[in-house]
Amino acid sequence: MDTKSLKLLRSVCILSFLLGSCFLYQSLHVVVAAQEQQDTQPSVTLQVNASNVAGRLIPDTLFGIFFEEINHAGAGGLWAELVSNRGFEAGGQNTPSNIWPWSIVGDQSSIYVVTDRSSPFERNKIALRMDVICDSSGCPSGGVGVYNPGYWGMNIEEGKKYKVAFYVRSSDDIDLSVSLTSSDGTLTLASEKFIASTSDVSKWTKKEVMLEAKGTDHAARLQLTTTKKGSLWIDQVSAMPVDTYKGHGFRNDLYQMMADIKPRFIRFPGGCFVEGEWLSNAFRWKETVGPWEERPGHFGDVWKYWTDDGLGHFEFFQLAEDIGAAPIWVFNNGISHNDEVETASIMPFVQEALDGIEFARGDANSTWGSVRASMGRQEPFELKYVAIGNEDCGKTYYRGNYIVFYDAIKKAYPDIKIISNCDGSSSPLDHPADYYDFHIYTSASSLFSMYHQFDGTSRKGPKAFVSEYAVTGKDAGTGSLLAALAEAAFLIGLEKNSDIVEMASYAPLFVNTNDRRWNPDAIVFNSSHLYGTPSYWVQRFFAESSGSTLLSSELKGNSSSLVASVISWKNSSQDYIRIKAVNFGDNSVNLKVLVTGLDPNVMKVSGSKRTVLTSTNVMDENSFTQPEKVVPQESLLEMAEEDFTVVLPPHSFSSFDLLKESAKIRKPVSDSSYQKTSTM
């Protein structure tokens, strides 16, 4: 090797050394800086006694859901019926009447449409008459008739099937096209002809057609058109997707979002929907059973929209059974927002409640059990809980009415647990009850501070049912991270007080974005898409809490912005400890976890999973364009021993699953319980 080569090699070595030293310095500087940053974060200790002996069982029923017909949660939502105002009853019983949202295909020179009282159904007498003035030579090529856009557009998807049913009568021969079309009617997605002679349709006749879509349109419509001159009557038009949950009529994606919460109960059908602004518009269960075409429907005057009541008393019990949740039926107690029935006259309402229980629980040969049986259900449904009214405690006749209901129900069904509207958390009730109802809607800071709400509540007497809670107002927006964090802290408080609080549910559950009557809500949807708000994802963190064991735990240090709880829970094959912690503050916190109470000769814990709900801004929300902007993020939790330290990000809700295992067996764990359910 010559002199020049040696000099070049030496220069390269020197340069490499200098660069390596610089890189090493930078790396060490980053590590030290990160360590210094971690050391400056507030430090709090969570002491956990992992002994189940020192723990307390959490009620099996602690966390569930509350379904109210609000925001088109059922009509135009969970109930998959695509036609809105299917019986033409929404315009009222006086004719002629408004047929909205139905509209005419054609113009006044070709068709005349009017309602009359000629329906074959006694409880809903309105039908639609179409007088077709044009004929095959004068009608538009596509025909004339009527169309229904559903609830802000029907979600029609290529390759899927839709069952269309309707009643028809005519004094002439019929040549009717039943079609699913694009939103403007220019593109046909599916169509079938219905041809009949006068003798076949001189009396009301039910017809059914199956349509298979040849294209997709999320804002489609149903059309009934003809080019044949004459008069015909139409009533009770239905279009249902064939693909619903178990064929029970529930929209699959919305059902799955509910099921993923793993609710242990479902409270239904309201809410204010049960009361009505006036009793004449209250939900009355007897009007919602039997064949769908015989149900009259009603105007929900609290939330200001018509429901055909396809989602009725029977369907709610079916939903509870499908989802594996205990039904909690809320019935009207003779009180609305504006009028009341005096206690001396309340017995008809009491009998209506007893009949509703018999419908669910009665033998198939009983009066109302036989109605259930006629709907295809011979065996009774489970019903162990009923609520007498909703938010009526302060009304003049509530207590008097309540006692009459209570005595009658306990006499006929002594095992049923009865829920009072009156709050017993701060002072004893002045009447008998198994549970008292507690509702809270407030700001984020207030709800966070209510973590201690039930700490001082008497453990004697009835249990608490927190059936409606949420952060509302400017803190909530249409579903913010800030609201969700406060709710998470409140739920941890309920979990730690689950010796007195036995049930809790968020409200409202659903909102169709086309008709927001309340903000915020847990699940947002339109005809074809959906997403969960941060408040929805908070509920998923508590999916394993009901029926688990609350472990003894204590926070030590400056923990004014922290709330935490610890449970022991099992899946089919493994045991876990789950630590949940809310950091409501602006700074990260080092949380040192000390786990004691495990037998070191038998058991040890190892890291399994870390799940964190947070975002860059506390007012961040999810949306149809960003459905997963604020959702739980999972990662592997590594820990070498029972004592470990984790960092809680500012404004975050975190959970840490620790696997309890034999000292001789170490298994990797996979859990997909937080799999995203948003669809776009």
PDB file of N, CA, C and O in Angstrom, residues 633-670:
ATOM      1  N   GLN A 633     -56.193   3.177  21.571  1.00  0.00           N
ATOM      2  CA  GLN A 633     -55.002   2.645  20.902  1.00  0.00           C
ATOM      3  C   GLN A 633     -54.379   1.587  21.802  1.00  0.00           C
ATOM      4  O   GLN A 633     -54.119   1.842  22.977  1.00  0.00           O
ATOM      5  N   GLU A 634     -54.134   0.422  21.241  1.00  0.00           N
ATOM      6  CA  GLU A 634     -53.585  -0.693  22.009  1.00  0.00           C
ATOM      7  C   GLU A 634     -52.100  -0.860  21.747  1.00  0.00           C
ATOM      8  O   GLU A 634     -51.605  -0.584  20.651  1.00  0.00           O
ATOM      9  N   SER A 635     -51.390  -1.330  22.757  1.00  0.00           N
ATOM     10  CA  SER A 635     -49.981  -1.689  22.606  1.00  0.00           C
ATOM     11  C   SER A 635     -49.652  -2.760  23.637  1.00  0.00           C
ATOM     12  O   SER A 635     -50.407  -2.985  24.584  1.00  0.00           O
ATOM     13  N   LEU A 636     -48.514  -3.392  23.444  1.00  0.00           N
ATOM     14  CA  LEU A 636     -48.078  -4.427  24.371  1.00  0.00           C
ATOM     15  C   LEU A 636     -47.560  -3.780  25.645  1.00  0.00           C
ATOM     16  O   LEU A 636     -46.836  -2.785  25.602  1.00  0.00           O
ATOM     17  N   LEU A 637     -47.944  -4.307  26.772  1.00  0.00           N
ATOM     18  CA  LEU A 637     -47.465  -3.821  28.065  1.00  0.00           C
ATOM     19  C   LEU A 637     -46.372  -4.757  28.565  1.00  0.00           C
ATOM     20  O   LEU A 637     -46.632  -5.925  28.855  1.00  0.00           O
ATOM     21  N   GLU A 638     -45.157  -4.241  28.635  1.00  0.00           N
ATOM     22  CA  GLU A 638     -44.025  -5.031  29.117  1.00  0.00           C
ATOM     23  C   GLU A 638     -43.785  -4.713  30.587  1.00  0.00           C
ATOM     24  O   GLU A 638     -43.738  -3.550  30.987  1.00  0.00           O
ATOM     25  N   MET A 639     -43.623  -5.745  31.396  1.00  0.00           N
ATOM     26  CA  MET A 639     -43.280  -5.552  32.801  1.00  0.00           C
ATOM     27  C   MET A 639     -42.510  -6.768  33.283  1.00  0.00           C
ATOM     28  O   MET A 639     -42.820  -7.908  32.939  1.00  0.00           O
ATOM     29  N   ALA A 640     -41.486  -6.501  34.084  1.00  0.00           N
ATOM     30  CA  ALA A 640     -40.613  -7.588  34.530  1.00  0.00           C
ATOM     31  C   ALA A 640     -41.042  -8.158  35.872  1.00  0.00           C
ATOM     32  O   ALA A 640     -40.674  -9.264  36.228  1.00  0.00           O
ATOM     33  N   GLU A 641     -41.811  -7.377  36.632  1.00  0.00           N
ATOM     34  CA  GLU A 641     -42.208  -7.833  37.965  1.00  0.00           C
ATOM     35  C   GLU A 641     -43.512  -7.164  38.346  1.00  0.00           C
ATOM     36  O   GLU A 641     -44.099  -6.419  37.566  1.00  0.00           O
ATOM     37  N   GLU A 642     -43.963  -7.423  39.573  1.00  0.00           N
ATOM     38  CA  GLU A 642     -45.257  -6.930  40.012  1.00  0.00           C
ATOM     39  C   GLU A 642     -45.276  -5.416  40.226  1.00  0.00           C
ATOM     40  O   GLU A 642     -46.339  -4.808  40.265  1.00  0.00           O
ATOM     41  N   ASP A 643     -44.124  -4.799  40.395  1.00  0.00           N
ATOM     42  CA  ASP A 643     -44.039  -3.349  40.550  1.00  0.00           C
ATOM     43  C   ASP A 643     -43.546  -2.755  39.235  1.00  0.00           C
ATOM     44  O   ASP A 643     -42.513  -3.177  38.698  1.00  0.00           O
ATOM     45  N   PHE A 644     -44.267  -1.782  38.724  1.00  0.00           N
ATOM     46  CA  PHE A 644     -43.866  -1.173  37.455  1.00  0.00           C
ATOM     47  C   PHE A 644     -44.395   0.247  37.396  1.00  0.00           C
ATOM     48  O   PHE A 644     -45.255   0.650  38.179  1.00  0.00           O
ATOM     49  N   THR A 645     -43.854   1.018  36.468  1.00  0.00           N
ATOM     50  CA  THR A 645     -44.257   2.409  36.296  1.00  0.00           C
ATOM     51  C   THR A 645     -44.720   2.632  34.864  1.00  0.00           C
ATOM     52  O   THR A 645     -44.082   2.173  33.915  1.00  0.00           O
ATOM     53  N   VAL A 646     -45.835   3.335  34.736  1.00  0.00           N
ATOM     54  CA  VAL A 646     -46.360   3.687  33.424  1.00  0.00           C
ATOM     55  C   VAL A 646     -46.587   5.192  33.386  1.00  0.00           C
ATOM     56  O   VAL A 646     -46.765   5.831  34.433  1.00  0.00           O
ATOM     57  N   VAL A 647     -46.587   5.745  32.199  1.00  0.00           N
ATOM     58  CA  VAL A 647     -46.845   7.167  32.022  1.00  0.00           C
ATOM     59  C   VAL A 647     -48.286   7.348  31.554  1.00  0.00           C
ATOM     60  O   VAL A 647     -48.703   6.745  30.559  1.00  0.00           O
ATOM     61  N   LEU A 648     -49.039   8.174  32.287  1.00  0.00           N
ATOM     62  CA  LEU A 648     -50.402   8.512  31.894  1.00  0.00           C
ATOM     63  C   LEU A 648     -50.359   9.831  31.143  1.00  0.00           C
ATOM     64  O   LEU A 648     -50.035  10.878  31.719  1.00  0.00           O
ATOM     65  N   PRO A 649     -50.645   9.828  29.848  1.00  0.00           N
ATOM     66  CA  PRO A 649     -50.599  11.072  29.078  1.00  0.00           C
ATOM     67  C   PRO A 649     -51.611  12.082  29.612  1.00  0.00           C
ATOM     68  O   PRO A 649     -52.592  11.716  30.266  1.00  0.00           O
ATOM     69  N   PRO A 650     -51.400  13.361  29.352  1.00  0.00           N
ATOM     70  CA  PRO A 650     -52.398  14.355  29.770  1.00  0.00           C
ATOM     71  C   PRO A 650     -53.724  14.102  29.072  1.00  0.00           C
ATOM     72  O   PRO A 650     -53.758  13.648  27.920  1.00  0.00           O
ATOM     73  N   HIS A 651     -54.805  14.373  29.784  1.00  0.00           N
ATOM     74  CA  HIS A 651     -56.156  14.205  29.242  1.00  0.00           C
ATOM     75  C   HIS A 651     -56.299  12.842  28.565  1.00  0.00           C
ATOM     76  O   HIS A 651     -56.478  12.734  27.350  1.00  0.00           O
ATOM     77  N   SER A 652     -56.235  11.818  29.378  1.00  0.00           N
ATOM     78  CA  SER A 652     -56.277  10.460  28.823  1.00  0.00           C
ATOM     79  C   SER A 652     -57.030   9.518  29.744  1.00  0.00           C
ATOM     80  O   SER A 652     -57.178   9.771  30.945  1.00  0.00           O
ATOM     81  N   PHE A 653     -57.502   8.437  29.149  1.00  0.00           N
ATOM     82  CA  PHE A 653     -58.089   7.317  29.889  1.00  0.00           C
ATOM     83  C   PHE A 653     -57.314   6.085  29.475  1.00  0.00           C
ATOM     84  O   PHE A 653     -57.254   5.751  28.282  1.00  0.00           O
ATOM     85  N   SER A 654     -56.686   5.427  30.442  1.00  0.00           N
ATOM     86  CA  SER A 654     -55.826   4.284  30.150  1.00  0.00           C
ATOM     87  C   SER A 654     -56.290   3.059  30.916  1.00  0.00           C
ATOM     88  O   SER A 654     -56.817   3.160  32.025  1.00  0.00           O
ATOM     89  N   SER A 655     -56.084   1.910  30.312  1.00  0.00           N
ATOM     90  CA  SER A 655     -56.276   0.657  31.035  1.00  0.00           C
ATOM     91  C   SER A 655     -55.068  -0.232  30.786  1.00  0.00           C
ATOM     92  O   SER A 655     -54.449  -0.177  29.715  1.00  0.00           O
ATOM     93  N   PHE A 656     -54.738  -1.016  31.793  1.00  0.00           N
ATOM     94  CA  PHE A 656     -53.590  -1.915  31.732  1.00  0.00           C
ATOM     95  C   PHE A 656     -54.054  -3.295  32.168  1.00  0.00           C
ATOM     96  O   PHE A 656     -54.502  -3.468  33.300  1.00  0.00           O
ATOM     97  N   ASP A 657     -53.969  -4.248  31.265  1.00  0.00           N
ATOM     98  CA  ASP A 657     -54.347  -5.621  31.581  1.00  0.00           C
ATOM     99  C   ASP A 657     -53.107  -6.407  31.958  1.00  0.00           C
ATOM    100  O   ASP A 657     -52.142  -6.497  31.177  1.00  0.00           O
ATOM    101  N   LEU A 658     -53.131  -6.985  33.144  1.00  0.00           N
ATOM    102  CA  LEU A 658     -52.043  -7.829  33.632  1.00  0.00           C
ATOM    103  C   LEU A 658     -52.542  -9.261  33.677  1.00  0.00           C
ATOM    104  O   LEU A 658     -53.596  -9.544  34.237  1.00  0.00           O
ATOM    105  N   LEU A 659     -51.781 -10.148  33.092  1.00  0.00           N
ATOM    106  CA  LEU A 659     -52.145 -11.556  33.051  1.00  0.00           C
ATOM    107  C   LEU A 659     -51.699 -12.248  34.325  1.00  0.00           C
ATOM    108  O   LEU A 659     -50.518 -12.214  34.688  1.00  0.00           O
ATOM    109  N   LYS A 660     -52.639 -12.871  35.028  1.00  0.00           N
ATOM    110  CA  LYS A 660     -52.320 -13.669  36.206  1.00  0.00           C
ATOM    111  C   LYS A 660     -52.084 -15.105  35.735  1.00  0.00           C
ATOM    112  O   LYS A 660     -52.952 -15.711  35.127  1.00  0.00           O
ATOM    113  N   GLU A 661     -50.917 -15.612  36.018  1.00  0.00           N
ATOM    114  CA  GLU A 661     -50.580 -16.930  35.487  1.00  0.00           C
ATOM    115  C   GLU A 661     -49.740 -17.716  36.476  1.00  0.00           C
ATOM    116  O   GLU A 661     -49.170 -17.175  37.414  1.00  0.00           O
ATOM    117  N   SER A 662     -49.685 -19.018  36.219  1.00  0.00           N
ATOM    118  CA  SER A 662     -48.830 -19.889  37.006  1.00  0.00           C
ATOM    119  C   SER A 662     -47.384 -19.486  36.795  1.00  0.00           C
ATOM    120  O   SER A 662     -46.983 -19.069  35.706  1.00  0.00           O
ATOM    121  N   ALA A 663     -46.591 -19.595  37.832  1.00  0.00           N
ATOM    122  CA  ALA A 663     -45.174 -19.229  37.739  1.00  0.00           C
ATOM    123  C   ALA A 663     -44.439 -20.060  36.711  1.00  0.00           C
ATOM    124  O   ALA A 663     -43.390 -19.681  36.212  1.00  0.00           O
ATOM    125  N   LYS A 664     -44.983 -21.239  36.350  1.00  0.00           N
ATOM    126  CA  LYS A 664     -44.304 -22.134  35.413  1.00  0.00           C
ATOM    127  C   LYS A 664     -44.792 -21.966  33.981  1.00  0.00           C
ATOM    128  O   LYS A 664     -44.253 -22.562  33.074  1.00  0.00           O
ATOM    129  N   ILE A 665     -45.842 -21.175  33.804  1.00  0.00           N
ATOM    130  CA  ILE A 665     -46.433 -21.068  32.471  1.00  0.00           C
ATOM    131  C   ILE A 665     -46.473 -19.608  32.057  1.00  0.00           C
ATOM    132  O   ILE A 665     -46.994 -18.767  32.775  1.00  0.00           O
ATOM    133  N   ARG A 666     -45.912 -19.307  30.914  1.00  0.00           N
ATOM    134  CA  ARG A 666     -45.952 -17.949  30.381  1.00  0.00           C
ATOM    135  C   ARG A 666     -46.540 -18.019  28.976  1.00  0.00           C
ATOM    136  O   ARG A 666     -46.024 -18.687  28.106  1.00  0.00           O
ATOM    137  N   LYS A 667     -47.663 -17.358  28.768  1.00  0.00           N
ATOM    138  CA  LYS A 667     -48.330 -17.422  27.474  1.00  0.00           C
ATOM    139  C   LYS A 667     -48.509 -16.020  26.906  1.00  0.00           C
ATOM    140  O   LYS A 667     -48.845 -15.091  27.630  1.00  0.00           O
ATOM    141  N   PRO A 668     -48.303 -15.869  25.595  1.00  0.00           N
ATOM    142  CA  PRO A 668     -48.654 -14.596  24.979  1.00  0.00           C
ATOM    143  C   PRO A 668     -50.169 -14.454  24.938  1.00  0.00           C
ATOM    144  O   PRO A 668     -50.892 -15.433  24.899  1.00  0.00           O
ATOM    145  N   VAL A 669     -50.646 -13.221  24.981  1.00  0.00           N
ATOM    146  CA  VAL A 669     -52.077 -12.970  25.019  1.00  0.00           C
ATOM    147  C   VAL A 669     -52.482 -12.123  23.836  1.00  0.00           C
ATOM    148  O   VAL A 669     -51.833 -11.151  23.480  1.00  0.00           O
ATOM    149  N   SER A 670     -53.554 -12.517  23.196  1.00  0.00           N
ATOM    150  CA  SER A 670     -54.134 -11.715  22.116  1.00  0.00           C
ATOM    151  C   SER A 670     -55.575 -11.426  22.460  1.00  0.00           C
ATOM    152  O   SER A 670     -56.325 -12.315  22.805  1.00  0.00           O
TER     153      SER A 670
END
